[in-house]
Amino acid sequence: MSHPGPDAGDRVALACPSCTPTATTVHEVLKPGGQVTVRCTDCGHVHKERYDPPREVDVDVVVSQGEESLTTTVDVPAEETVSRGEEFVVDTPEAIMQVRITAIELDGDQRVEEATVEDIETLWTRAVDNVRVNVTVHPNDGRRDESRSVTVSVPGDHEFVVGETAAFGDEEFEITGVQVRDDAPEYRFEKLDHEGDSVFAKDVKRVYGRDVTSAAWSAW
């Protein structure tokens, strides 16, 4: 059920008669009621306004994190539009997570790139604040048949930069290329392999590297 109105200390989006009469800014609620007393966080102007909170609907959200997934429900303004690739925060009893939308499912299993919240059956997402990244490491003598695959756990905003040496525990490799996930909106190419190209871990499908550990590695 929707909350009847904001409480003191809540933040709401309202037009400010002093600095933004034709747009909205973030306001802090000083005094709740039928007319709320609010303070513009941009200019500090205090004024009274009628505030009708947007109608919210429950949306099922599936969050994938590595091999595991959990299902939860979030309250979202009914008329808001969301797109595949957008990120938002999911607050669950287990954890608060930053997630990215990987698929939008409407009634009848129909999947779309963008939809109004009211029409959405399920949002499929993956956690992006902490991620596991697959790395293929080639031996430094070029023998691809002895390549190995490793997985590293890093914050989502960790950058993998082509040409730089990365070290994770006993692993040390020079990054030669990065394959980008198809839900990452910021990149022009699916594979980046020019020196200096960088990709956030949350956008990485796979990292390719050349082994630079000083000792010969074994199958251990």
CSV table of C-alpha atoms in Angstrom, one decimal:
chain,number,residue,atom,x,y,z
A,1,MET,CA,0.0,0.0,0.0
A,2,SER,CA,1.3,3.5,-0.9
A,3,HIS,CA,2.6,5.7,1.9
A,4,PRO,CA,0.2,8.7,2.4
A,5,GLY,CA,3.0,11.2,2.2
A,6,PRO,CA,6.7,11.9,3.0
A,7,ASP,CA,8.1,12.1,6.5
A,8,ALA,CA,10.5,14.8,7.9
A,9,GLY,CA,14.0,14.1,6.6
A,10,ASP,CA,12.7,12.5,3.4
A,11,ARG,CA,13.9,13.8,0.0
A,12,VAL,CA,11.4,14.6,-2.7
A,13,ALA,CA,11.5,16.1,-6.2
A,14,LEU,CA,9.7,19.5,-6.5
A,15,ALA,CA,10.0,22.7,-8.4
A,16,CYS,CA,11.7,25.5,-6.4
A,17,PRO,CA,10.0,29.0,-6.8
A,18,SER,CA,13.4,30.6,-6.1
A,19,CYS,CA,15.9,28.8,-8.4
A,20,THR,CA,14.0,26.2,-10.6
A,21,PRO,CA,10.4,27.2,-11.1
A,22,THR,CA,10.1,25.2,-14.3
A,23,ALA,CA,12.0,22.1,-13.3
A,24,THR,CA,12.5,19.9,-10.2
A,25,THR,CA,15.3,19.8,-7.7
A,26,VAL,CA,15.8,17.6,-4.6
A,27,HIS,CA,14.0,19.0,-1.6
A,28,GLU,CA,14.4,18.0,2.0
A,29,VAL,CA,11.1,17.6,3.9
A,30,LEU,CA,11.2,19.8,7.1
A,31,LYS,CA,7.6,19.3,8.2
A,32,PRO,CA,5.1,16.7,6.8
A,33,GLY,CA,1.4,17.3,6.4
A,34,GLY,CA,-1.2,18.1,3.8
A,35,GLN,CA,1.1,20.9,2.7
A,36,VAL,CA,4.7,19.9,3.3
A,37,THR,CA,7.3,22.4,4.3
A,38,VAL,CA,10.4,21.7,2.2
A,39,ARG,CA,13.9,23.2,1.7
A,40,CYS,CA,15.6,23.2,-1.7
A,41,THR,CA,19.0,21.4,-1.4
A,42,ASP,CA,20.3,23.6,-4.3
A,43,CYS,CA,19.6,27.1,-3.0
A,44,GLY,CA,18.3,26.6,0.5
A,45,HIS,CA,14.9,28.3,-0.1
A,46,VAL,CA,12.2,27.1,2.3
A,47,HIS,CA,8.6,26.9,1.0
A,48,LYS,CA,5.3,25.0,1.4
A,49,GLU,CA,4.0,22.8,-1.3
A,50,ARG,CA,1.3,20.2,-1.9
A,51,TYR,CA,3.1,16.9,-2.5
A,52,ASP,CA,1.3,14.0,-4.0
A,53,PRO,CA,3.7,11.0,-4.0
A,54,PRO,CA,3.8,9.2,-7.3
A,55,ARG,CA,1.7,6.0,-7.5
A,56,GLU,CA,3.9,3.0,-7.0
A,57,VAL,CA,3.6,-0.6,-8.1
A,58,ASP,CA,5.4,-3.8,-7.0
A,59,VAL,CA,7.8,-5.2,-9.5
A,60,ASP,CA,9.5,-8.6,-9.2
A,61,VAL,CA,13.2,-8.4,-9.6
A,62,VAL,CA,15.5,-11.3,-10.1
A,63,VAL,CA,19.1,-10.5,-9.1
A,64,SER,CA,22.0,-12.7,-10.4
A,65,GLN,CA,25.3,-12.7,-8.6
A,66,GLY,CA,27.8,-15.1,-10.1
A,67,GLU,CA,26.1,-18.6,-10.1
A,68,GLU,CA,23.5,-17.6,-7.6
A,69,SER,CA,20.3,-15.6,-7.9
A,70,LEU,CA,17.6,-14.2,-5.6
A,71,THR,CA,14.1,-12.9,-6.2
A,72,THR,CA,12.8,-9.8,-4.5
A,73,THR,CA,10.1,-7.1,-5.0
A,74,VAL,CA,10.7,-3.4,-5.3
A,75,ASP,CA,8.3,-0.4,-5.2
A,76,VAL,CA,8.7,1.8,-8.3
A,77,PRO,CA,6.7,4.8,-9.6
A,78,ALA,CA,4.1,3.3,-12.0
A,79,GLU,CA,4.7,5.7,-14.8
A,80,GLU,CA,8.5,5.6,-14.8
A,81,THR,CA,10.2,4.2,-17.9
A,82,VAL,CA,13.1,1.8,-17.5
A,83,SER,CA,15.6,0.5,-20.1
A,84,ARG,CA,17.8,-2.5,-20.4
A,85,GLY,CA,21.3,-1.5,-19.2
A,86,GLU,CA,20.0,0.9,-16.5
A,87,GLU,CA,21.3,0.6,-13.0
A,88,PHE,CA,19.4,1.0,-9.7
A,89,VAL,CA,19.7,0.0,-6.0
A,90,VAL,CA,17.9,-3.1,-4.6
A,91,ASP,CA,17.4,-3.1,-0.9
A,92,THR,CA,16.8,-6.7,0.4
A,93,PRO,CA,17.0,-8.2,3.9
A,94,GLU,CA,20.3,-9.9,2.8
A,95,ALA,CA,22.0,-6.9,1.3
A,96,ILE,CA,21.8,-3.6,-0.5
A,97,MET,CA,23.0,-4.1,-4.0
A,98,GLN,CA,23.6,-2.0,-7.1
A,99,VAL,CA,22.2,-3.9,-10.0
A,100,ARG,CA,21.9,-3.5,-13.8
A,101,ILE,CA,18.9,-4.5,-15.8
A,102,THR,CA,19.7,-7.3,-18.2
A,103,ALA,CA,16.2,-8.1,-19.4
A,104,ILE,CA,12.7,-6.6,-19.2
A,105,GLU,CA,9.9,-9.1,-19.2
A,106,LEU,CA,6.3,-8.2,-19.9
A,107,ASP,CA,3.2,-10.4,-19.5
A,108,GLY,CA,3.3,-13.4,-21.7
A,109,ASP,CA,7.1,-13.8,-21.5
A,110,GLN,CA,7.6,-11.0,-24.0
A,111,ARG,CA,11.0,-9.3,-23.6
A,112,VAL,CA,11.7,-5.7,-24.6
A,113,GLU,CA,14.5,-3.2,-24.4
A,114,GLU,CA,12.4,-0.5,-22.7
A,115,ALA,CA,9.0,-0.4,-20.9
A,116,THR,CA,6.8,1.6,-18.5
A,117,VAL,CA,7.0,0.1,-15.0
A,118,GLU,CA,3.3,-0.5,-14.9
A,119,ASP,CA,3.5,-3.0,-17.8
A,120,ILE,CA,6.5,-5.0,-16.4
A,121,GLU,CA,6.1,-8.5,-15.1
A,122,THR,CA,9.7,-9.1,-14.1
A,123,LEU,CA,13.0,-7.2,-14.2
A,124,TRP,CA,16.0,-9.5,-14.7
A,125,THR,CA,19.2,-8.0,-13.3
A,126,ARG,CA,22.7,-8.8,-12.2
A,127,ALA,CA,24.7,-7.3,-9.3
A,128,VAL,CA,27.4,-4.9,-10.4
A,129,ASP,CA,28.8,-3.5,-7.2
A,130,ASN,CA,31.0,-6.6,-6.7
A,131,VAL,CA,31.5,-8.9,-9.7
A,132,ARG,CA,33.4,-12.1,-10.7
A,133,VAL,CA,35.4,-11.7,-13.9
A,134,ASN,CA,36.7,-14.5,-16.1
A,135,VAL,CA,40.2,-14.2,-17.3
A,136,THR,CA,41.9,-16.3,-20.0
A,137,VAL,CA,45.7,-16.2,-19.5
A,138,HIS,CA,48.0,-17.3,-22.3
A,139,PRO,CA,51.6,-18.4,-21.6
A,140,ASN,CA,54.2,-15.8,-22.4
A,141,ASP,CA,55.7,-18.1,-25.0
A,142,GLY,CA,52.5,-17.9,-27.1
A,143,ARG,CA,51.4,-21.5,-26.8
A,144,ARG,CA,47.6,-21.1,-26.7
A,145,ASP,CA,47.0,-24.8,-26.1
A,146,GLU,CA,48.3,-24.3,-22.5
A,147,SER,CA,46.2,-21.3,-21.8
A,148,ARG,CA,44.4,-21.3,-18.4
A,149,SER,CA,41.2,-19.7,-17.2
A,150,VAL,CA,41.0,-18.0,-13.8
A,151,THR,CA,38.2,-16.0,-12.1
A,152,VAL,CA,38.9,-12.9,-10.0
A,153,SER,CA,36.5,-11.1,-7.7
A,154,VAL,CA,36.7,-7.3,-7.8
A,155,PRO,CA,34.5,-4.2,-7.2
A,156,GLY,CA,32.3,-3.3,-10.1
A,157,ASP,CA,34.1,0.0,-10.7
A,158,HIS,CA,37.6,-1.7,-10.9
A,159,GLU,CA,39.2,-0.8,-14.3
A,160,PHE,CA,40.9,-3.3,-16.6
A,161,VAL,CA,43.3,-1.4,-18.9
A,162,VAL,CA,44.8,-2.9,-22.0
A,163,GLY,CA,48.6,-2.9,-21.8
A,164,GLU,CA,48.7,-2.8,-18.0
A,165,THR,CA,49.9,-5.6,-15.7
A,166,ALA,CA,47.3,-6.9,-13.3
A,167,ALA,CA,48.1,-8.9,-10.2
A,168,PHE,CA,45.6,-11.0,-8.2
A,169,GLY,CA,47.2,-13.2,-5.5
A,170,ASP,CA,49.6,-15.5,-7.3
A,171,GLU,CA,48.3,-14.4,-10.7
A,172,GLU,CA,50.1,-11.7,-12.7
A,173,PHE,CA,49.3,-11.0,-16.3
A,174,GLU,CA,49.5,-8.3,-18.9
A,175,ILE,CA,46.0,-7.4,-20.2
A,176,THR,CA,45.9,-7.9,-24.0
A,177,GLY,CA,42.2,-7.5,-24.6
A,178,VAL,CA,38.8,-7.2,-23.0
A,179,GLN,CA,35.5,-8.5,-24.3
A,180,VAL,CA,32.6,-6.2,-23.3
A,181,ARG,CA,29.1,-7.4,-22.1
A,182,ASP,CA,26.2,-6.7,-24.5
A,183,ASP,CA,24.3,-4.9,-21.7
A,184,ALA,CA,27.2,-2.3,-21.3
A,185,PRO,CA,26.0,0.9,-23.0
A,186,GLU,CA,29.1,3.0,-23.0
A,187,TYR,CA,31.5,1.2,-25.4
A,188,ARG,CA,31.8,1.5,-29.1
A,189,PHE,CA,33.2,-2.0,-29.7
A,190,GLU,CA,32.5,-5.4,-28.4
A,191,LYS,CA,36.2,-6.2,-28.0
A,192,LEU,CA,38.8,-3.6,-26.9
A,193,ASP,CA,42.5,-4.4,-27.6
A,194,HIS,CA,44.3,-1.1,-28.1
A,195,GLU,CA,46.8,0.0,-25.4
A,196,GLY,CA,45.1,2.3,-22.9
A,197,ASP,CA,41.5,1.0,-23.6
A,198,SER,CA,39.8,0.6,-20.3
A,199,VAL,CA,36.7,-1.3,-19.2
A,200,PHE,CA,34.9,-1.3,-15.8
A,201,ALA,CA,34.8,-4.8,-14.3
A,202,LYS,CA,30.9,-4.7,-14.2
A,203,ASP,CA,31.0,-4.3,-18.0
A,204,VAL,CA,33.5,-7.1,-18.7
A,205,LYS,CA,32.5,-10.4,-20.3
A,206,ARG,CA,36.1,-11.8,-20.4
A,207,VAL,CA,39.6,-10.4,-19.9
A,208,TYR,CA,42.5,-11.8,-22.0
A,209,GLY,CA,46.0,-11.7,-20.7
A,210,ARG,CA,49.6,-12.8,-21.2
A,211,ASP,CA,51.3,-14.5,-18.3
A,212,VAL,CA,54.1,-12.5,-16.7
A,213,THR,CA,54.7,-14.4,-13.5
A,214,SER,CA,58.4,-14.8,-12.9
A,215,ALA,CA,58.2,-18.5,-12.2
A,216,ALA,CA,56.9,-21.0,-14.6
A,217,TRP,CA,53.3,-21.9,-13.6
A,218,SER,CA,52.0,-25.4,-13.3
A,219,ALA,CA,48.6,-27.0,-13.5
A,220,TRP,CA,48.3,-26.4,-9.8
